[in-house]
């Protein structure tokens, strides 16, 4: 032991950096010297080195989900949380009940705090994203039934599943039927939810179970449209981790930018719906609220897809006292140079990006309504997923999922 501790500290640390972080606590127990290096008063430089030796992004180069630089990194705490999350994801039986939320939040933190891309065509994929994709690829952690989840845990897992994207099991008919039943149910489309994917208590907090169902339904529609083999299509579906990184040009500070959400530009709004007769039959008003609706109608139901491309133009911003650096953005949408819709983007009470719009007809009268939640990190290619309906919200009016994403504009030379 004496020979080892007489080596230069820098060399000792380099040797320790080659270890699996799970083995480091055992080394710390071997002597006072190693304990002082690993857990001493000046521990942060050691843990920074150990963290950066792992296959993760450098947090100092990352931005938060809303595009702000990261601050106050505790290298030891963050690495220990990540390694514990990895252990739990691989062996659910070792997870204590009191750490479930922390594990789920840790995996979310990994993919919501990543380096931004300077432009859309960049190939600088986040190492965090790749690591989480590999960890969750078999879908077990996202879909197992070994835990009786609390409401908070259920919301966190639904959010993580939404971020991850589609799993193999998501392609099963029974699972797809359940998501369609949720999305097309008028019971989930009420004034208390602002006719969007929000909690039913009027708090305007996002209901991630609803968002997850919307992303599931629309993701499978996109896959069917592409006509790819299922295994390939699930990997390249644009509603998933591979497309979650922010696109922030070099030098742009979103904390000082009015259009922090990247609203101005060309957008495609894709929307889907089921046959209206089937929709009416499914939402039978004679069925009591405390009894389930008959979801068998979705066993053979077909969805129709269509889309429009509009130019979104920011008209002004309004201060948001709850979010001083993220003002409310008011915008209009133009189709062939003609005003078509008006909307806004703002942060919700739980700091999610809320997109709202109302669309008009030829007389500019509002007819269509959309409420969506941003997917991925701010300004990411994931866009936003939501619910469309009419502005009247009458009992027989249609509802359905929609997905909006910013388009790449190729300029002529």
Coordinates of C-alpha atoms in Angstrom, one line a residue:
X1 CA 0.0 0.0 0.0
X2 CA 2.9 2.4 0.9
X3 CA 4.2 2.2 -2.7
X4 CA 0.8 3.1 -4.1
X5 CA 0.2 6.2 -1.9
X6 CA 3.6 7.5 -2.7
X7 CA 2.7 7.9 -6.3
X8 CA 1.8 11.4 -7.5
X9 CA -1.8 12.2 -6.6
X10 CA -2.6 13.0 -10.2
X11 CA -1.5 9.5 -11.3
X12 CA -3.5 7.9 -8.4
X13 CA -6.6 9.7 -9.5
X14 CA -6.0 8.7 -13.1
X15 CA -5.9 5.1 -12.0
X16 CA -9.1 5.5 -10.0
X17 CA -10.8 7.1 -13.0
X18 CA -10.5 3.8 -14.8
X19 CA -12.7 2.0 -12.2
X20 CA -16.4 1.4 -12.4
X21 CA -17.9 4.1 -10.2
X22 CA -19.7 1.3 -8.3
X23 CA -16.2 0.1 -7.1
X24 CA -15.0 3.5 -5.9
X25 CA -16.7 3.4 -2.5
X26 CA -14.9 0.1 -1.8
X27 CA -11.6 1.7 -2.5
X28 CA -12.5 4.6 -0.1
X29 CA -12.9 2.0 2.6
X30 CA -9.5 0.5 2.1
X31 CA -7.5 3.3 3.8
X32 CA -7.7 6.8 5.3
X33 CA -5.7 8.1 2.4
X34 CA -8.1 6.9 -0.3
X35 CA -11.0 8.1 1.8
X36 CA -9.6 11.6 2.0
X37 CA -9.0 11.6 -1.8
X38 CA -12.5 10.4 -2.6
X39 CA -14.6 11.9 0.2
X40 CA -12.4 14.6 1.6
X41 CA -13.2 18.3 2.0
X42 CA -11.8 19.0 -1.5
X43 CA -13.7 16.1 -3.2
X44 CA -15.2 17.9 -6.2
X45 CA -12.1 17.8 -8.4
X46 CA -11.8 14.1 -8.0
X47 CA -15.5 13.5 -8.7
X48 CA -15.4 15.8 -11.7
X49 CA -12.6 13.7 -13.2
X50 CA -14.5 10.5 -12.4
X51 CA -17.7 11.9 -14.0
X52 CA -15.9 13.1 -17.1
X53 CA -14.3 9.6 -17.5
X54 CA -17.8 8.2 -18.0
X55 CA -19.8 8.1 -21.3
X56 CA -21.7 11.3 -20.4
X57 CA -21.8 14.9 -21.7
X58 CA -19.8 17.5 -19.9
X59 CA -22.5 19.3 -17.8
X60 CA -20.5 22.5 -18.2
X61 CA -21.3 22.5 -21.9
X62 CA -25.0 21.6 -21.4
X63 CA -28.0 23.8 -21.2
X64 CA -31.2 23.2 -19.4
X65 CA -34.4 22.0 -21.0
X66 CA -35.4 25.7 -21.5
X67 CA -32.0 26.7 -22.9
X68 CA -30.2 28.3 -19.9
X69 CA -26.6 27.5 -19.0
X70 CA -26.2 24.9 -16.2
X71 CA -25.0 26.2 -12.8
X72 CA -23.8 24.8 -9.5
X73 CA -22.8 21.3 -10.6
X74 CA -22.3 18.8 -7.7
X75 CA -20.2 16.2 -9.5
X76 CA -20.4 13.6 -6.7
X77 CA -24.1 13.8 -6.1
X78 CA -25.0 13.8 -9.8
X79 CA -22.7 10.8 -10.7
X80 CA -24.0 8.8 -7.7
X81 CA -27.6 9.4 -8.7
X82 CA -26.9 8.4 -12.3
X83 CA -25.1 5.2 -11.3
X84 CA -27.9 4.3 -8.9
X85 CA -30.5 4.9 -11.7
X86 CA -28.5 2.5 -13.9
X87 CA -28.5 -0.2 -11.2
X88 CA -32.3 0.2 -10.7
X89 CA -33.1 0.2 -14.4
X90 CA -31.2 -3.1 -14.8
X91 CA -32.7 -4.7 -11.6
X92 CA -36.0 -3.4 -10.5
X93 CA -36.0 -5.5 -7.4
X94 CA -33.3 -3.5 -5.7
X95 CA -35.2 -0.2 -5.9
X96 CA -36.5 1.2 -2.6
X97 CA -40.0 2.7 -2.6
X98 CA -38.7 6.0 -1.4
X99 CA -36.2 6.4 -4.3
X100 CA -38.5 5.7 -7.3
X101 CA -39.2 9.3 -8.1
X102 CA -35.5 10.2 -7.7
X103 CA -34.5 7.5 -10.1
X104 CA -37.1 8.5 -12.7
X105 CA -36.1 12.2 -12.3
X106 CA -32.4 11.4 -12.7
X107 CA -33.0 9.8 -16.1
X108 CA -35.1 12.8 -17.1
X109 CA -32.4 15.2 -15.9
X110 CA -29.9 13.3 -18.1
X111 CA -31.8 14.0 -21.3
X112 CA -33.1 17.4 -20.4
X113 CA -29.6 18.8 -19.6
X114 CA -27.5 18.3 -22.7
X115 CA -25.4 20.3 -25.1
X116 CA -27.4 22.1 -27.7
X117 CA -26.8 21.7 -31.4
X118 CA -25.6 24.8 -33.3
X119 CA -27.7 23.9 -36.4
X120 CA -30.2 21.2 -37.3
X121 CA -27.9 19.1 -39.6
X122 CA -25.2 18.8 -36.9
X123 CA -24.2 15.3 -36.1
X124 CA -23.0 16.1 -32.5
X125 CA -25.4 13.7 -30.8
X126 CA -25.6 14.0 -27.0
X127 CA -23.7 11.2 -25.1
X128 CA -26.4 11.4 -22.4
X129 CA -29.1 10.7 -25.0
X130 CA -27.2 7.8 -26.4
X131 CA -26.6 6.3 -22.9
X132 CA -30.2 6.6 -21.9
X133 CA -31.4 5.1 -25.2
X134 CA -29.2 2.1 -24.6
X135 CA -30.3 1.7 -21.0
X136 CA -34.0 1.8 -21.8
X137 CA -34.0 0.1 -25.2
X138 CA -35.8 -3.1 -24.2
X139 CA -38.7 -1.0 -22.7
X140 CA -38.8 -3.0 -19.5
X141 CA -38.2 0.0 -17.2
X142 CA -40.8 2.1 -19.0
X143 CA -43.5 -0.6 -19.1
X144 CA -43.1 -3.0 -16.2
X145 CA -45.9 -3.6 -13.7
X146 CA -43.7 -4.6 -10.7
X147 CA -44.4 -1.4 -8.9
X148 CA -47.7 0.0 -7.7
X149 CA -47.1 3.6 -8.8
X150 CA -48.2 6.7 -7.0
X151 CA -49.6 9.6 -9.0
X152 CA -46.3 11.4 -9.0
X153 CA -44.4 8.2 -10.1
X154 CA -46.9 7.6 -12.8
X155 CA -46.6 11.1 -14.2
X156 CA -42.8 10.9 -14.1
X157 CA -42.7 7.5 -15.9
X158 CA -45.2 8.7 -18.5
X159 CA -43.0 11.8 -19.1
X160 CA -39.8 9.6 -19.4
X161 CA -41.6 7.3 -21.8
X162 CA -42.8 10.3 -23.9
X163 CA -39.2 11.6 -24.1
X164 CA -37.8 8.1 -25.0
X165 CA -40.3 7.5 -27.8
X166 CA -41.8 4.3 -29.0
X167 CA -40.9 0.9 -27.7
X168 CA -41.5 -2.5 -29.2
X169 CA -44.5 -3.1 -27.0
X170 CA -46.0 0.2 -28.2
X171 CA -46.6 -1.5 -31.6
X172 CA -48.9 -4.1 -30.1
X173 CA -52.6 -3.7 -31.0
X174 CA -53.9 -3.8 -27.5
X175 CA -51.5 -1.1 -26.3
X176 CA -52.3 1.1 -29.3
X177 CA -56.1 0.6 -28.7
X178 CA -55.7 1.9 -25.1
X179 CA -53.9 5.0 -26.2
X180 CA -56.5 5.7 -29.0
X181 CA -59.3 5.3 -26.5
X182 CA -57.7 7.9 -24.2
X183 CA -57.0 10.4 -27.0
X184 CA -60.4 10.3 -28.5
X185 CA -62.4 10.2 -25.3
X186 CA -64.3 13.4 -24.7
X187 CA -64.0 12.7 -21.0
X188 CA -60.4 13.8 -21.3
X189 CA -61.3 16.9 -23.2
X190 CA -63.0 19.2 -20.7
X191 CA -63.0 22.9 -19.7
X192 CA -61.2 22.0 -16.5
X193 CA -58.3 20.7 -18.6
X194 CA -58.4 23.8 -20.9
X195 CA -59.4 21.3 -23.7
X196 CA -55.8 20.2 -23.7
X197 CA -53.4 17.7 -22.2
X198 CA -53.6 19.2 -18.7
X199 CA -54.5 17.9 -15.3
X200 CA -58.2 18.0 -14.5
X201 CA -57.8 20.2 -11.4
X202 CA -57.5 23.4 -13.3
X203 CA -53.9 23.9 -12.3
X204 CA -52.7 24.0 -15.9
X205 CA -50.0 21.5 -15.0
X206 CA -49.3 19.0 -17.8
X207 CA -50.8 15.6 -17.7
X208 CA -48.0 13.4 -19.0
X209 CA -50.2 10.4 -19.3
X210 CA -52.3 12.3 -21.8
X211 CA -49.2 13.6 -23.6
X212 CA -47.8 10.1 -23.7
X213 CA -51.0 8.8 -25.3
X214 CA -51.0 11.6 -27.9
X215 CA -47.3 10.9 -28.8
X216 CA -48.0 7.1 -29.0
X217 CA -50.9 7.5 -31.3
X218 CA -49.3 10.0 -33.6
X219 CA -45.9 8.3 -33.6
X220 CA -47.5 5.1 -35.0
X221 CA -49.3 7.1 -37.6
X222 CA -46.0 8.6 -38.8
X223 CA -44.4 5.2 -38.9
X224 CA -47.2 3.8 -41.0
X225 CA -46.9 6.7 -43.4
X226 CA -43.2 6.2 -43.8
X227 CA -43.7 2.5 -44.7
X228 CA -40.4 1.5 -43.1
X229 CA -39.8 -1.8 -41.4
X230 CA -41.1 -1.5 -37.9
X231 CA -37.7 -2.0 -36.2
X232 CA -36.1 0.7 -38.2
X233 CA -39.1 3.0 -38.0
X234 CA -39.2 2.9 -34.2
X235 CA -35.6 4.1 -34.1
X236 CA -36.1 7.0 -36.5
X237 CA -39.5 8.2 -35.4
X238 CA -39.1 12.0 -34.9
X239 CA -41.0 11.8 -31.6
X240 CA -38.2 10.5 -29.5
X241 CA -34.8 11.0 -27.9
X242 CA -32.8 11.1 -31.1
X243 CA -34.4 14.4 -31.9
X244 CA -34.7 16.0 -28.4
X245 CA -31.6 18.2 -28.4
X246 CA -32.1 22.0 -28.5
X247 CA -31.0 23.8 -31.7
X248 CA -29.4 27.0 -30.5
X249 CA -27.1 28.9 -32.9
X250 CA -23.7 29.9 -31.5
X251 CA -23.8 33.2 -29.7
X252 CA -27.6 33.2 -29.1
X253 CA -28.6 33.7 -25.5
X254 CA -32.1 32.5 -25.0
X255 CA -32.3 34.3 -21.6
X256 CA -32.1 37.6 -23.6
X257 CA -34.1 36.5 -26.7
X258 CA -37.8 37.5 -27.1
X259 CA -38.4 34.5 -29.4
X260 CA -36.9 32.0 -27.0
X261 CA -39.1 29.2 -28.3
X262 CA -38.0 29.6 -31.9
X263 CA -41.6 30.4 -33.1
X264 CA -40.8 32.5 -36.2
X265 CA -40.4 30.3 -39.2
X266 CA -42.1 27.6 -41.4
X267 CA -44.1 25.0 -39.5
X268 CA -46.0 21.9 -40.5
X269 CA -49.1 21.0 -38.5
X270 CA -50.1 17.4 -39.0
X271 CA -53.4 16.2 -37.6
X272 CA -55.4 13.0 -37.4
X273 CA -59.0 11.9 -36.8
X274 CA -61.2 8.9 -36.8
X275 CA -64.4 8.4 -38.7
X276 CA -66.9 10.8 -37.1
X277 CA -69.6 8.2 -36.8
X278 CA -67.3 5.9 -34.9
X279 CA -66.2 8.9 -32.7
X280 CA -69.9 9.6 -31.8
X281 CA -70.6 6.0 -31.1
X282 CA -67.6 5.7 -28.8
X283 CA -68.4 8.8 -26.9
X284 CA -72.0 7.6 -26.1
X285 CA -73.4 10.2 -23.7
X286 CA -75.8 7.6 -22.3
X287 CA -72.8 5.8 -20.7
X288 CA -72.5 7.0 -17.0
X289 CA -69.3 8.8 -16.2
X290 CA -68.4 6.1 -13.7
X291 CA -68.6 3.4 -16.3
X292 CA -65.9 2.7 -18.9
X293 CA -66.5 3.4 -22.6
X294 CA -66.5 0.5 -25.1
X295 CA -63.0 0.7 -26.6
X296 CA -63.6 -2.2 -29.0
X297 CA -64.5 0.2 -31.7
X298 CA -60.7 1.0 -32.0
X299 CA -59.8 -2.6 -32.8
X300 CA -60.3 -1.9 -36.5
X301 CA -60.6 1.8 -36.5
X302 CA -58.6 3.7 -39.1
X303 CA -57.2 7.2 -38.7
X304 CA -57.1 9.8 -41.4
X305 CA -54.0 12.0 -41.6
X306 CA -53.6 15.4 -43.2
X307 CA -51.3 18.4 -42.7
X308 CA -50.8 22.1 -43.5
X309 CA -47.7 24.2 -43.7
X310 CA -47.8 27.7 -42.4
X311 CA -45.4 30.5 -41.7
X312 CA -45.5 31.6 -38.0
X313 CA -44.7 35.3 -37.5
X314 CA -44.1 36.7 -34.0
X315 CA -46.2 39.9 -33.5
X316 CA -45.2 40.8 -30.0
X317 CA -44.3 39.5 -26.5
X318 CA -45.8 40.1 -23.1
X319 CA -43.9 39.9 -19.8
X320 CA -44.5 36.8 -17.7
X321 CA -43.8 37.7 -14.1
X322 CA -43.4 34.0 -13.2
X323 CA -40.8 33.6 -15.9
X324 CA -38.9 36.8 -16.4
X325 CA -36.6 35.5 -19.1
X326 CA -39.3 33.6 -21.0
X327 CA -42.1 36.1 -22.0
X328 CA -45.3 35.1 -23.5
X329 CA -44.9 35.0 -27.3
X330 CA -47.9 36.0 -29.5
X331 CA -47.8 34.9 -33.1
X332 CA -49.9 34.6 -36.2
X333 CA -49.8 31.8 -38.8
X334 CA -50.0 32.6 -42.5
X335 CA -50.8 30.3 -45.4
X336 CA -49.9 31.6 -48.8
X337 CA -49.5 35.1 -47.4
X338 CA -53.0 35.0 -45.8
X339 CA -53.7 35.2 -42.1
X340 CA -55.0 31.8 -40.9
X341 CA -54.5 31.4 -37.2
X342 CA -53.5 33.3 -34.1
X343 CA -51.8 31.8 -31.0
X344 CA -49.3 32.1 -28.2
X345 CA -46.5 30.2 -26.6
X346 CA -45.8 30.5 -22.8
X347 CA -44.6 28.5 -19.9
X348 CA -47.1 26.6 -17.7
X349 CA -47.1 26.6 -13.9
X350 CA -44.8 23.6 -14.0
X351 CA -42.4 25.2 -16.6
X352 CA -43.6 23.2 -19.6
X353 CA -43.9 24.9 -23.0
X354 CA -47.5 25.4 -23.9
X355 CA -48.5 26.2 -27.5
X356 CA -52.0 27.5 -28.2
X357 CA -53.7 28.5 -31.4
X358 CA -57.1 29.3 -32.8
X359 CA -57.6 28.9 -36.6
X360 CA -60.1 30.7 -38.8
X361 CA -61.9 30.0 -42.0
X362 CA -62.0 32.1 -45.2
X363 CA -63.9 34.9 -43.2
X364 CA -61.2 34.8 -40.5
X365 CA -63.7 33.5 -38.0
X366 CA -62.2 31.3 -35.4
X367 CA -63.2 27.6 -35.9
X368 CA -60.3 25.4 -34.9
X369 CA -58.6 25.2 -31.6
X370 CA -55.2 23.6 -30.7
X371 CA -53.5 23.0 -27.3
X372 CA -50.0 21.4 -27.4
X373 CA -47.0 20.8 -25.2
X374 CA -43.5 21.1 -26.4
X375 CA -41.6 17.8 -26.8
X376 CA -37.8 17.5 -26.2
X377 CA -35.7 20.4 -25.2
X378 CA -36.5 23.9 -26.3
X379 CA -36.3 24.5 -30.1
X380 CA -35.7 20.8 -30.7
X381 CA -36.9 19.0 -33.9
X382 CA -39.4 17.1 -31.7
X383 CA -41.8 20.1 -31.9
X384 CA -45.0 19.9 -30.0
X385 CA -47.8 17.4 -29.5
X386 CA -51.4 18.2 -28.6
X387 CA -55.1 18.1 -29.1
X388 CA -57.1 19.8 -31.8
X389 CA -60.9 20.5 -31.7
X390 CA -63.3 23.3 -32.5
X391 CA -63.5 26.5 -30.6
X392 CA -67.1 25.6 -29.7
X393 CA -66.3 22.3 -27.9
X394 CA -69.8 21.1 -28.5
X395 CA -70.7 17.5 -27.6
X396 CA -70.6 16.2 -31.1
X397 CA -67.5 18.2 -32.3
X398 CA -64.5 16.2 -33.3
X399 CA -61.2 16.0 -31.4
X400 CA -57.9 14.4 -32.3
X401 CA -54.2 14.5 -32.0
X402 CA -51.9 16.9 -33.8
X403 CA -48.1 17.3 -34.1
X404 CA -46.4 20.5 -35.2
X405 CA -42.7 20.8 -36.1
X406 CA -40.5 23.4 -37.6
X407 CA -39.5 22.8 -41.2
X408 CA -36.1 23.1 -42.8
X409 CA -36.1 25.9 -45.3
X410 CA -33.7 25.4 -48.3
X411 CA -32.9 28.7 -49.9
X412 CA -32.0 28.9 -53.5
X413 CA -28.4 30.0 -54.4

